[in-house]
Coordinates of C-alpha atoms and ligand atoms in Angstrom, one line a residue:
X1 CA 0.0 0.0 0.0
X2 CA 1.2 3.5 -0.8
X3 CA 1.7 5.9 2.1
X4 CA -1.2 8.2 2.6
X5 CA -3.9 5.7 1.5
X6 CA -6.4 5.0 4.3
X7 CA -8.4 1.9 3.9
X8 CA -12.0 2.8 4.7
X9 CA -15.0 0.6 4.6
X10 CA -17.2 2.2 2.0
X11 CA -20.2 -0.1 2.1
X12 CA -22.2 -2.2 4.5
X13 CA -19.5 -4.7 5.4
X14 CA -21.6 -7.9 5.1
X15 CA -22.8 -7.7 1.5
X16 CA -20.7 -7.9 -1.6
X17 CA -23.5 -7.0 -4.1
X18 CA -23.5 -3.3 -5.1
X19 CA -27.0 -2.0 -4.7
X20 CA -28.2 0.7 -7.1
X21 CA -29.7 3.1 -4.5
X22 CA -32.8 3.8 -6.7
X23 CA -35.5 1.8 -8.3
X24 CA -36.5 2.2 -12.0
X25 CA -39.2 4.8 -12.5
X26 CA -39.6 4.9 -16.3
X27 CA -37.8 2.9 -18.9
X28 CA -36.3 3.6 -22.3
X29 CA -36.2 0.5 -24.6
X30 CA -32.9 -0.4 -26.3
X31 CA -32.7 -1.9 -29.8
X32 CA -30.5 -4.9 -30.5
X33 CA -28.4 -5.0 -33.7
X34 CA -26.5 -7.7 -35.5
X35 CA -22.7 -7.6 -36.1
X36 CA -23.2 -7.2 -39.8
X37 CA -25.5 -4.2 -39.2
X38 CA -23.0 -2.6 -36.9
X39 CA -20.2 -3.1 -39.4
X40 CA -22.3 -1.4 -42.0
X41 CA -23.3 1.5 -39.7
X42 CA -19.7 2.0 -38.7
X43 CA -18.4 2.2 -42.3
X44 CA -21.2 4.7 -43.1
X45 CA -20.1 6.8 -40.1
X46 CA -16.5 6.8 -41.5
X47 CA -15.3 5.0 -38.4
X48 CA -16.2 8.0 -36.2
X49 CA -18.4 6.9 -33.4
X50 CA -19.8 10.4 -32.9
X51 CA -21.4 10.0 -36.4
X52 CA -23.5 7.0 -35.4
X53 CA -27.2 7.2 -34.7
X54 CA -27.5 6.4 -31.0
X55 CA -30.4 4.0 -31.8
X56 CA -27.7 1.8 -33.3
X57 CA -25.8 1.8 -30.1
X58 CA -26.7 -0.8 -27.4
X59 CA -24.7 0.4 -24.4
X60 CA -23.6 4.0 -24.8
X61 CA -20.5 4.8 -22.8
X62 CA -19.4 7.6 -25.1
X63 CA -19.7 10.1 -22.3
X64 CA -21.1 10.6 -18.9
X65 CA -22.0 14.2 -19.9
X66 CA -25.7 15.0 -19.8
X67 CA -26.5 11.3 -20.2
X68 CA -27.5 10.5 -16.7
X69 CA -31.0 9.7 -15.4
X70 CA -32.8 12.4 -13.5
X71 CA -34.5 11.6 -10.2
X72 CA -38.3 11.8 -9.5
X73 CA -37.4 14.9 -7.4
X74 CA -35.7 16.5 -10.4
X75 CA -38.6 15.7 -12.7
X76 CA -41.0 17.2 -10.1
X77 CA -38.8 20.3 -9.9
X78 CA -39.1 20.8 -13.6
X79 CA -42.8 21.6 -13.1
X80 CA -41.8 24.5 -10.8
X81 CA -39.7 26.0 -13.6
X82 CA -40.5 29.7 -13.9
X83 CA -39.6 31.2 -17.3
X84 CA -39.5 34.9 -16.4
X85 CA -36.7 36.5 -18.4
X86 CA -35.2 38.2 -15.4
X87 CA -35.1 37.4 -11.7
X88 CA -37.2 34.2 -11.9
X89 CA -37.7 32.3 -8.7
X90 CA -36.0 29.3 -10.5
X91 CA -32.8 31.4 -10.7
X92 CA -32.8 32.1 -7.0
X93 CA -33.3 28.5 -6.1
X94 CA -30.4 27.5 -8.4
X95 CA -28.2 30.3 -7.0
X96 CA -28.9 29.3 -3.4
X97 CA -28.2 25.6 -4.1
X98 CA -24.9 26.4 -5.8
X99 CA -23.9 28.9 -3.2
X100 CA -24.4 26.4 -0.4
X101 CA -21.5 24.4 -1.7
X102 CA -19.5 27.0 -3.7
X103 CA -20.0 30.4 -2.0
X104 CA -18.2 32.5 -4.7
X105 CA -19.5 36.1 -4.9
X106 CA -20.6 36.0 -8.5
X107 CA -22.5 33.2 -10.3
X108 CA -23.1 33.2 -14.0
X109 CA -25.2 30.3 -15.4
X110 CA -24.2 29.1 -18.8
X111 CA -25.7 26.5 -21.2
X112 CA -22.8 24.2 -20.6
X113 CA -19.2 24.1 -19.3
X114 CA -17.5 25.2 -22.4
X115 CA -19.6 28.4 -22.5
X116 CA -18.1 29.3 -19.1
X117 CA -14.7 28.5 -20.5
X118 CA -15.2 30.5 -23.6
X119 CA -16.3 33.6 -21.5
X120 CA -13.5 33.3 -18.9
X121 CA -10.7 32.7 -21.5
X122 CA -11.9 35.4 -23.8
X123 CA -11.4 37.8 -20.9
X124 CA -8.2 36.5 -19.4
X125 CA -6.6 34.7 -22.4
X126 CA -5.0 36.1 -25.6
X127 CA -1.7 35.8 -27.4
X128 CA 1.3 35.5 -25.1
X129 CA -0.8 34.3 -22.1
X130 CA -0.2 30.8 -20.6
X131 CA -2.8 28.8 -18.5
X132 CA -1.4 26.0 -16.4
X133 CA -3.7 23.1 -15.3
X134 CA -3.2 19.6 -14.1
X135 CA -4.5 18.4 -17.4
X136 CA -6.7 20.6 -19.6
X137 CA -9.9 19.0 -20.9
X138 CA -10.3 19.1 -24.6
X139 CA -12.8 22.0 -24.7
X140 CA -10.7 23.9 -22.2
X141 CA -7.6 23.6 -24.2
X142 CA -9.4 24.5 -27.4
X143 CA -11.0 27.6 -25.9
X144 CA -7.7 28.7 -24.5
X145 CA -5.8 28.1 -27.8
X146 CA -8.6 29.8 -29.8
X147 CA -7.7 33.1 -28.0
X148 CA -4.0 32.6 -29.0
X149 CA -3.0 31.7 -25.4
X150 CA -1.0 28.5 -24.5
X151 CA -2.5 25.7 -22.4
X152 CA 0.1 23.8 -20.3
X153 CA -0.5 20.5 -18.6
X154 CA 1.5 20.1 -15.3
X155 CA 0.1 16.9 -13.8
X156 CA 2.5 14.8 -11.6
X157 CA 4.6 12.3 -13.5
X158 CA 2.5 9.4 -12.0
X159 CA -0.5 10.9 -13.7
X160 CA 0.9 10.0 -17.1
X161 CA 1.7 6.4 -16.2
X162 CA -1.4 4.2 -16.7
X163 CA 0.0 1.5 -14.3
X164 CA 1.0 3.8 -11.4
X165 CA -1.2 3.3 -8.3
X166 CA -0.8 6.7 -6.8
X167 CA -4.1 7.5 -5.0
X168 CA -4.3 11.1 -6.3
X169 CA -3.0 10.9 -9.9
X170 CA -4.8 14.1 -10.7
X171 CA -2.4 16.1 -8.5
X172 CA -0.5 19.1 -9.9
X173 CA 3.3 18.9 -10.1
X174 CA 3.8 21.8 -7.7
X175 CA 7.5 22.2 -8.5
X176 CA 6.7 22.5 -12.2
X177 CA 4.0 25.1 -11.5
X178 CA 6.4 27.1 -9.4
X179 CA 9.1 27.0 -12.1
X180 CA 6.6 28.1 -14.7
X181 CA 5.6 31.0 -12.5
X182 CA 9.2 31.9 -11.7
X183 CA 10.0 32.3 -15.4
X184 CA 6.6 33.5 -16.9
X185 CA 4.6 34.9 -14.0
X186 CA 3.5 38.0 -16.0
X187 CA 2.0 35.8 -18.7
X188 CA -0.1 33.7 -16.3
X189 CA -3.6 35.2 -15.7
X190 CA -4.8 32.3 -13.5
X191 CA -4.1 28.7 -12.5
X192 CA -6.7 26.0 -13.2
X193 CA -7.2 22.7 -11.5
X194 CA -9.5 20.0 -13.0
X195 CA -11.3 17.9 -10.4
X196 CA -11.4 15.0 -11.1
X197 CA -8.7 15.1 -13.9
X198 CA -10.9 13.8 -16.7
X199 CA -8.4 13.6 -19.6
X200 CA -5.9 12.0 -17.2
X201 CA -8.2 9.1 -16.4
X202 CA -10.8 10.6 -14.1
X203 CA -8.1 10.7 -11.4
X204 CA -8.7 12.8 -8.2
X205 CA -6.8 15.7 -6.7
X206 CA -6.0 15.6 -3.0
X207 CA -6.8 18.5 -0.6
X208 CA -3.2 18.5 0.4
X209 CA -2.2 19.2 -3.2
X210 CA -4.9 21.8 -3.7
X211 CA -3.5 23.6 -0.5
X212 CA 0.0 23.5 -1.9
X213 CA -1.1 24.8 -5.3
X214 CA -3.1 27.5 -3.5
X215 CA 0.1 28.5 -1.5
X216 CA 2.1 28.9 -4.7
X217 CA -0.7 30.9 -6.3
X218 CA -0.7 33.2 -3.3
X219 CA 3.0 33.6 -3.5
X220 CA 2.8 34.8 -7.1
X221 CA -0.5 36.7 -6.7
X222 CA -2.4 34.4 -9.1
X223 CA -6.1 33.4 -8.7
X224 CA -6.8 29.7 -8.6
X225 CA -9.8 28.4 -10.6
X226 CA -11.4 25.0 -10.5
X227 CA -12.7 23.1 -13.5
X228 CA -15.0 21.4 -11.0
X229 CA -17.2 19.1 -13.2
X230 CA -16.7 16.1 -11.0
X231 CA -16.4 17.8 -7.6
X232 CA -18.6 15.3 -5.8
X233 CA -16.6 12.2 -7.1
X234 CA -13.4 14.0 -6.2
X235 CA -14.7 14.7 -2.7
X236 CA -15.6 11.1 -2.3
X237 CA -12.1 10.0 -3.2
X238 CA -10.7 12.5 -0.6
X239 CA -13.1 11.0 2.0
X240 CA -12.0 7.4 1.3
X241 CA -8.3 7.9 0.4
X242 CA -6.9 11.0 2.1
X243 CA -5.9 10.8 5.7
X244 CA -8.1 12.6 8.2
X245 CA -11.3 12.8 6.0
X246 CA -13.0 9.5 6.6
X247 CA -15.5 11.1 9.0
X248 CA -16.0 14.4 7.2
X249 CA -19.3 14.8 5.4
X250 CA -18.8 15.0 1.6
X251 CA -20.6 18.4 1.6
X252 CA -17.9 19.8 4.0
X253 CA -15.1 18.4 1.8
X254 CA -16.6 20.2 -1.2
X255 CA -16.8 23.4 0.8
X256 CA -13.2 23.0 1.8
X257 CA -12.2 22.6 -1.8
X258 CA -14.2 25.7 -2.8
X259 CA -12.6 27.8 0.0
X260 CA -9.2 27.2 -1.6
X261 CA -10.3 28.7 -4.9
X262 CA -11.1 32.1 -6.3
X263 CA -13.5 30.8 -8.9
X264 CA -14.7 27.9 -11.0
X265 CA -16.0 26.7 -14.3
X266 CA -18.6 23.9 -14.3
X267 CA -20.4 21.6 -16.6
X268 CA -23.6 20.7 -14.9
X269 CA -24.0 17.8 -17.2
X270 CA -21.5 15.9 -15.0
X271 CA -21.8 15.6 -11.2
X272 CA -24.8 18.0 -10.9
X273 CA -27.0 15.4 -12.6
X274 CA -28.3 17.7 -15.3
X275 CA -28.9 16.9 -19.0
X276 CA -27.7 20.4 -19.8
X277 CA -26.2 23.4 -18.0
X278 CA -23.1 24.9 -16.5
X279 CA -21.8 27.9 -14.7
X280 CA -18.9 30.3 -14.1
X281 CA -18.4 31.5 -10.5
X282 CA -15.8 33.9 -9.2
X283 CA -15.0 36.4 -6.5
X284 CA -13.2 39.1 -8.5
X285 CA -15.7 42.0 -9.0
X286 CA -14.0 43.5 -12.0
X287 CA -13.5 40.3 -13.8
X288 CA -17.1 39.4 -13.1
X289 CA -18.4 42.5 -14.8
X290 CA -16.4 41.7 -17.9
X291 CA -17.6 38.1 -17.9
X292 CA -21.2 39.0 -17.3
X293 CA -21.2 41.5 -20.2
X294 CA -19.7 38.9 -22.5
X295 CA -22.2 36.3 -21.2
X296 CA -25.1 38.6 -22.1
X297 CA -23.8 38.6 -25.7
X298 CA -23.7 34.8 -26.0
X299 CA -25.7 33.2 -23.2
X300 CA -28.4 35.7 -22.3
X301 CA -29.5 37.6 -19.3
X302 CA -27.4 36.6 -16.2
X303 CA -30.3 35.2 -14.3
X304 CA -30.9 32.4 -16.9
X305 CA -27.7 32.3 -18.9
X306 CA -28.7 30.0 -21.8
X307 CA -30.9 27.8 -19.6
X308 CA -34.7 27.5 -19.2
X309 CA -36.0 28.1 -15.7
X310 CA -36.9 24.4 -15.5
X311 CA -33.3 23.4 -16.2
X312 CA -32.2 25.6 -13.3
X313 CA -34.7 23.9 -11.1
X314 CA -33.4 20.4 -12.1
X315 CA -29.8 21.5 -11.4
X316 CA -30.7 23.0 -8.0
X317 CA -31.9 19.6 -6.9
X318 CA -29.2 17.6 -8.8
X319 CA -26.3 19.5 -7.2
X320 CA -27.3 18.2 -3.8
X321 CA -28.3 14.7 -4.9
X322 CA -24.7 14.5 -6.3
X323 CA -23.3 14.7 -2.7
X324 CA -25.6 12.0 -1.3
X325 CA -23.2 9.5 0.2
X326 CA -25.2 6.4 -0.6
X327 CA -25.3 7.6 -4.2
X328 CA -21.5 8.3 -4.3
X329 CA -20.7 5.0 -2.6
X330 CA -22.7 3.2 -5.3
X331 CA -21.3 5.4 -8.1
X332 CA -17.6 4.8 -7.3
X333 CA -18.1 1.1 -6.4
X334 CA -20.0 0.4 -9.6
X335 CA -17.3 2.0 -11.7
X336 CA -14.6 0.0 -10.0
X337 CA -16.7 -3.2 -10.5
X338 CA -16.1 -2.8 -14.2
X339 CA -12.4 -2.0 -13.8
X340 CA -11.8 -4.9 -11.4
X341 CA -13.4 -7.4 -13.8
X342 CA -11.4 -6.1 -16.7
X343 CA -8.2 -6.1 -14.8
X344 CA -8.8 -9.6 -13.6
X345 CA -9.3 -10.7 -17.2
X346 CA -5.9 -9.3 -18.1
X347 CA -7.2 -6.2 -20.0
X348 CA -4.8 -3.3 -19.5
X349 CA -6.7 -0.5 -17.7
X350 CA -5.7 2.7 -16.0
X351 CA -5.4 2.2 -12.3
X352 CA -6.5 3.2 -9.8
X353 CA -10.0 3.4 -11.3
X354 CA -11.4 6.8 -12.0
X355 CA -14.8 7.9 -10.7
X356 CA -16.8 8.3 -13.8
X357 CA -15.1 6.0 -16.2
X358 CA -12.8 3.1 -16.8
X359 CA -10.0 3.8 -19.2
X360 CA -8.5 1.1 -21.4
X361 CA -4.9 1.5 -22.2
X362 CA -5.1 1.1 -26.0
X363 CA -1.4 1.5 -26.6
X364 CA -0.7 -1.5 -24.3
X365 CA -3.7 -3.5 -25.5
X366 CA -2.9 -3.1 -29.2
X367 CA 0.9 -3.1 -28.8
X368 CA 1.3 -4.2 -32.4
X369 CA 0.2 -0.7 -33.5
X370 CA 2.1 2.6 -33.3
X371 CA 0.5 5.9 -32.0
X372 CA 0.0 7.1 -35.5
X373 CA -2.1 4.0 -36.3
X374 CA -4.5 5.5 -33.8
X375 CA -4.9 2.5 -31.5
X376 CA -7.5 4.1 -29.4
X377 CA -9.7 4.7 -32.4
X378 CA -9.2 1.2 -33.6
X379 CA -10.1 -0.2 -30.2
X380 CA -13.2 1.9 -29.8
X381 CA -14.4 0.8 -33.3
X382 CA -13.8 -2.9 -32.4
X383 CA -15.9 -2.6 -29.2
X384 CA -18.8 -1.2 -31.2
X385 CA -18.6 -3.9 -33.9
X386 CA -18.2 -6.7 -31.2
X387 CA -21.2 -5.7 -29.1
X388 CA -22.7 -2.3 -29.9
X389 CA -20.8 -0.7 -27.0
X390 CA -19.9 3.0 -27.8
X391 CA -16.8 4.4 -26.1
X392 CA -14.5 7.4 -26.7
X393 CA -10.9 7.6 -27.8
X394 CA -8.8 9.9 -25.6
X395 CA -5.4 9.9 -27.1
X396 CA -3.7 10.6 -30.4
X397 CA -6.9 11.6 -32.2
X398 CA -8.1 13.9 -29.4
X399 CA -4.8 15.4 -28.4
X400 CA -2.3 14.7 -31.2
X401 CA -3.0 17.7 -33.5
X402 CA -1.3 20.8 -32.2
X403 CA -2.7 24.3 -32.6
X404 CA 0.0 24.8 -35.2
X405 CA -1.5 22.0 -37.3
X406 CA 1.5 19.7 -36.6
X407 CA 0.8 16.1 -35.4
X408 CA 2.8 15.1 -32.3
X409 CA 2.7 12.0 -30.2
X410 CA 0.0 12.2 -27.5
X411 CA 1.2 11.1 -24.0
X412 CA -1.3 8.2 -23.8
X413 CA -3.7 6.3 -26.0
X414 CA -6.8 5.6 -23.9
X415 CA -10.3 4.5 -24.6
X416 CA -12.8 5.8 -22.1
X417 CA -15.8 3.7 -21.0
X418 CA -17.7 6.6 -19.4
X419 CA -20.6 5.5 -17.1
X420 CA -23.7 7.7 -17.3
X421 CA -25.0 8.4 -13.9
X422 CA -27.9 6.2 -12.5
X423 CA -28.5 4.8 -16.1
X424 CA -27.2 1.3 -16.5
X425 CA -27.6 -1.7 -14.2
X426 CA -25.1 -4.3 -13.2
X427 CA -26.2 -6.7 -15.9
X428 CA -25.5 -4.0 -18.5
X429 CA -22.0 -3.7 -17.1
X430 CA -21.6 -7.5 -17.0
X431 CA -22.4 -7.4 -20.8
X432 CA -19.8 -4.7 -21.3
X433 CA -17.2 -6.8 -19.5
X434 CA -17.9 -9.7 -21.9
X435 CA -17.6 -7.5 -25.0
X436 CA -14.3 -5.9 -23.9
X437 CA -12.9 -9.4 -22.9
X438 CA -13.8 -10.8 -26.3
X439 CA -12.1 -7.9 -28.2
X440 CA -9.1 -8.3 -26.0
X441 CA -9.0 -12.0 -26.9
X442 CA -8.9 -11.2 -30.6
X443 CA -6.6 -8.1 -30.3
X444 CA -3.9 -9.3 -32.7
X445 CA -6.5 -9.2 -35.5
X446 CA -7.3 -5.5 -35.0
X447 CA -5.8 -3.2 -37.6
X448 CA -4.8 0.5 -37.2
X449 CA -6.7 3.5 -38.6
X450 CA -5.8 6.3 -40.8
X451 CA -7.4 9.8 -40.9
X452 CA -9.1 10.6 -44.2
X453 CA -10.3 14.1 -43.3
X454 CA -10.1 16.4 -40.3
X455 CA -11.0 19.9 -39.0
X456 CA -8.2 22.1 -37.5
X457 CA -9.6 22.0 -33.9
X458 CA -11.3 19.3 -31.8
X459 CA -10.9 16.9 -34.7
X460 CA -12.2 13.9 -32.8
X461 CA -15.8 15.1 -33.2
X462 CA -15.8 15.2 -37.0
X463 CA -12.7 13.6 -38.4
X464 CA -13.3 10.7 -40.8
X465 CA -11.2 7.5 -40.7
X466 CA -10.5 4.3 -42.6
X467 CA -9.0 1.0 -41.4
X468 CA -5.5 0.2 -42.6
X469 CA -5.9 -3.0 -44.5
Ligands
PLP1 C1 -17.3 18.1 -19.8 C2 -16.1 18.9 -19.4 C3 -16.0 20.2 -19.7 C4 -16.9 20.9 -20.7 O1 -18.2 20.9 -20.4 P1 -19.4 20.9 -21.4 O2 -20.6 20.9 -20.6 O3 -19.3 19.6 -22.2 O4 -19.3 22.0 -22.3 C5 -14.9 20.9 -19.2 N1 -14.0 20.3 -18.4 C6 -14.1 19.0 -18.0 C7 -13.2 18.4 -17.0 C8 -15.2 18.3 -18.5 O5 -15.3 17.0 -18.1

C-alpha cells in the first residue's frame, strides 16, 4: 500500500452486491443490432463513433456528460420552472443551491461548461498568455488556444503512467507550477485545477495538493480556478483515500475545496446530474463585470444564462443529490466493479480506477500498433462492432494535433468507457465486460486506422477514418 492511503469501509460490510440506490421509474427500450448491421453502420459513419445514430448503439459509454437519469425529485422540480426573463424564482433556487457548496461572490449560469470556459478565457486569455492546469480537458484547451494563449499540462509524473497506483494521480506537479511562475509569471492570468482530472483518467486531486497549489498561487499573486465538473466524485475520493477525512461529510469536503479557490467553471452535465447546464463563478468583481457582459452577448441575461427556468430547477436539486453519500458510494463502487473485472481478465486498464469511467490502455492492448495507427480509435471501433458498445478515444486523435497543425505523439492512447449516472444496471455492465474481454482475446487481428479528413480543432468530433488493411 502506498503511504497516505487510508483503507476505509465504503459499504455495509456484510454484503458484496452493489445495490443501485434507486428503483427504476420509467424505462427507455434499447434496440438490438447484428454484427453485420454494426459493421455497415460504422463504415457509413466513416469510423467516427460520434457520427452513429445512437439508436444503433446498445450500451452508450461515449460520455457521462448530460446522459444521466434524473430523479423523481428533479422531474418534479421541472414543473416548478418559472420562465421569467429576469429574476425568476428558479434562478434564485439555483443560485442558493450552488452557493451552499460554492460560495463565490458572482455566479453566471451558462448553457454548458465550455460556454463558461469561452467567456472566462476570452477575458483572461489572448496571445502570449499561458494557462497551467493539471490536465486541460479538450474543450478547455481548445477555448484557450482559440484566443491565442497557451494551455500547459502540469500533472504529476505518476498521472501519465497508466499503471501507477498513486491515490491522487490528478495532482498538480507543484514544483513544475512554481518553475513556470518563476519564469513567466507576468503571462499567467490564473491557475486552473481540474477535479477530477478527466483527460488524465478521471483521477482525483487531494486536498493537500490543492492547498500546496493555493500557496504557490498566493506567493505569485495568481487566482486559482477549479474546473469542477466532478467535484462530488473527487470529494468522495478524498473522504475514502486522504488521511483525516473518513468522518468528514462530503458536503464539507466540497466546501473546503471551494474555499481554496477564487472561482470555478462547471459543466452541470456531469456531477450535478443535469442533462444540460453549466456555470462560471468567481470572487473578483472587476473580472465578473467583464464576464457578465460577455455572457449577455452569447448566453443571455445573467439570471438564466442559456438555460430554461426548468433546467435551473433540475440542477438546484441535482447539485445536492450528487453529494448524497449512498449515491456516491454506489457510483464509485460500480465504476470499480467494471475496472476490477477487466483487470482480472488481463485487460490493460488505467489504475486506480477513476470515478466516472474506466480507461482502457489502448497502446498496451494493441501493442502491435504505433501511436499514428490511432490504436484508441481502432479499439473503440472494435468494441462497437463486437457488441454495440460505444466508447470514446482519448489519445492521439483527441490530443495529437497541435494548434500549429502539426501532429505530435500524445502522452497516452486511452479508450474511455464513461458510465452515465444512474442509467445502467449491473447486468448491462456485465455485458460490457464480456464485450471488452472478447475484443481483448482477438486483439492481434485488429488493424490500425488512418485519418481521411479532419478539421483544424477538436478533430475527434468530426474527423473521418479508414481502417488500414
Ligand atoms: C465536460 C467537461 C468540460 C466541458 O463541459 P461541457 O458541458 O461539455 O461544455 C470541461 N471540463 C471538464 C473536465 C469536463 O469533463
